Coordinates of C-alpha atoms in Angstrom, one line a residue:
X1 CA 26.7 3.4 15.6
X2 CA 27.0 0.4 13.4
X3 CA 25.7 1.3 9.9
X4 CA 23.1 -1.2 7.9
X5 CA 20.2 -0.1 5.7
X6 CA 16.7 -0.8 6.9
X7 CA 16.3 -3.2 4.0
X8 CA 19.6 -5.4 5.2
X9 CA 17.9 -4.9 9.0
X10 CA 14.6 -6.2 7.5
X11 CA 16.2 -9.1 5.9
X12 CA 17.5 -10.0 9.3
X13 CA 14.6 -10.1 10.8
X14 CA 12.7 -12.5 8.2
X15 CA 15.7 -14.6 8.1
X16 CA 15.5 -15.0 12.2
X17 CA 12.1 -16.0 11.7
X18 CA 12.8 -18.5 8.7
X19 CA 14.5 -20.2 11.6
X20 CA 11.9 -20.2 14.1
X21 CA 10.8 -24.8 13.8
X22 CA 7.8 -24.9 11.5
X23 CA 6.2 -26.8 14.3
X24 CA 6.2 -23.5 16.3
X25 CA 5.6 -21.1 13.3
X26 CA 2.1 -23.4 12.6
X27 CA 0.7 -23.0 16.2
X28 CA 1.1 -18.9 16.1
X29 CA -2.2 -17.5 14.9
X30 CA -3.5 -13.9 14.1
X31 CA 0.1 -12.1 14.6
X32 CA 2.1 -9.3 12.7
X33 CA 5.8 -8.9 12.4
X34 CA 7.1 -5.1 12.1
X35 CA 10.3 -3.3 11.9
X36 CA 10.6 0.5 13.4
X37 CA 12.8 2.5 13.5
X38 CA 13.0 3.4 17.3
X39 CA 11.3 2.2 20.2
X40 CA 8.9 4.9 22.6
X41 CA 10.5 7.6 23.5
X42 CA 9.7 6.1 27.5
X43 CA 11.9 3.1 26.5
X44 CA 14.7 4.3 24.3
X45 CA 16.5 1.3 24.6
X46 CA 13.6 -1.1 24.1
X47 CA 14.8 -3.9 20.7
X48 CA 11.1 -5.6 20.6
X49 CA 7.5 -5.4 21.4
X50 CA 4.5 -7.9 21.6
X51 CA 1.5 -6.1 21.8
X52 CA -1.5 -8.5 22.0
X53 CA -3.3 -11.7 23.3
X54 CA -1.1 -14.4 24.3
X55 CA -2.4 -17.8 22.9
X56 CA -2.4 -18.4 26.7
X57 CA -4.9 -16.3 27.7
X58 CA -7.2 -16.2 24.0
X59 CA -10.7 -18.1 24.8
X60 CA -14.3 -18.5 23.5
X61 CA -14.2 -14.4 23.3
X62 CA -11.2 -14.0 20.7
X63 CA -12.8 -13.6 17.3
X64 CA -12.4 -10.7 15.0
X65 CA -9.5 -8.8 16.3
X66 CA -6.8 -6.8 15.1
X67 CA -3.7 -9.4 14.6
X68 CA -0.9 -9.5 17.5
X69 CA 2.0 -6.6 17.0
X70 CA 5.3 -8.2 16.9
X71 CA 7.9 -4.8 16.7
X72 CA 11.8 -4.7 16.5
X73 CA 13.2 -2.1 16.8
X74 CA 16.5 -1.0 14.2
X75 CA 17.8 2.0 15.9
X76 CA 18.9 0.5 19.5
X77 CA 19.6 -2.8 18.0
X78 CA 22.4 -1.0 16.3
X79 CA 23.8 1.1 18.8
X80 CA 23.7 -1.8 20.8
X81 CA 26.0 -4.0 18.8
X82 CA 29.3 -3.5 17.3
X83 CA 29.6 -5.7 14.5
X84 CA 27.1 -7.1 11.9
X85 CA 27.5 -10.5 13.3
X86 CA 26.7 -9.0 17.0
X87 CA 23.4 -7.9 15.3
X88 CA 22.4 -11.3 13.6
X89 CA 22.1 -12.5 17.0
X90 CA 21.1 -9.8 18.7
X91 CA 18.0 -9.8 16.3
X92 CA 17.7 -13.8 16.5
X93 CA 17.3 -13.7 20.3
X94 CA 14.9 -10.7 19.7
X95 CA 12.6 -12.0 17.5
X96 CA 12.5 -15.7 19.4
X97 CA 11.5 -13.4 23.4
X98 CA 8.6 -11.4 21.5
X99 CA 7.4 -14.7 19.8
X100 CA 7.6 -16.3 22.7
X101 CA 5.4 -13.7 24.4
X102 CA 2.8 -14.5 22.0
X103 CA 3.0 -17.9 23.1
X104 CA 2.8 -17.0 26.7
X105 CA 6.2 -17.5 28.2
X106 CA 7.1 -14.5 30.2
X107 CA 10.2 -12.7 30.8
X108 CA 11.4 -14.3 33.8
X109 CA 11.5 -17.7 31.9
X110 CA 12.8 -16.1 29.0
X111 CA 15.6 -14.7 30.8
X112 CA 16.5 -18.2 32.4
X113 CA 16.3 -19.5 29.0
X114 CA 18.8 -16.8 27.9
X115 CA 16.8 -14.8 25.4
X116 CA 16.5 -12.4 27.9

């Protein structure tokens, strides 16, 4: 497994979301960004997770709730990759699929996209 602290991990993570357009970055509302170190043990090879309300599907209803969960997850990210620059963009294309869940897109158009 490829070795990198959780802070350098981290740092990979904010730095994939520095380069998310500001035009994007201003439109998502009420969400969190997390690192973990593993995924659910049902999903072991999981990288991310969006848990919440797309902006999609958010109406009248949606006041006063708990921020959307963005999660990536360290642990398979690096077993997955073999070198640090394998990583960069293995966490790049991870951030921009959860993201893009909070914006609605599914996985099927994500995949065809190629952040799948």
């Amino acid at each position: 497994m490829l070795e990198m602290t959780r802070e350098e991990f981290e740092e990979l993570v904010a730095e994939a979301l520095d380069r998310i357009p500001p035009e994007l970055t201003r439109l998502m509302d009420n969400v969190a960004v997390f690192v973990e170190e593993e995924p659910p043990a049902d999903d072991p090879g999981l990288l991310g997770l969006y848990e919440g309300t797309p902006l999609t599907d958010r109406g009248e209803w949606y006041a006063g709730v708990l921020p959307d969960r963005i999660t990536i997850y360290r642990g398979p990210t690096l077993r997955m990759c073999e070198s640090r620059e394998d990583v960069v963009a293995e966490t790049e294309v991870t951030v921009v699929h959860e993201i893009a869940h909070h914006f609605g897109i599914d996985d099927a158009r994500l995949h065809s996209l190629g952040y799948g």
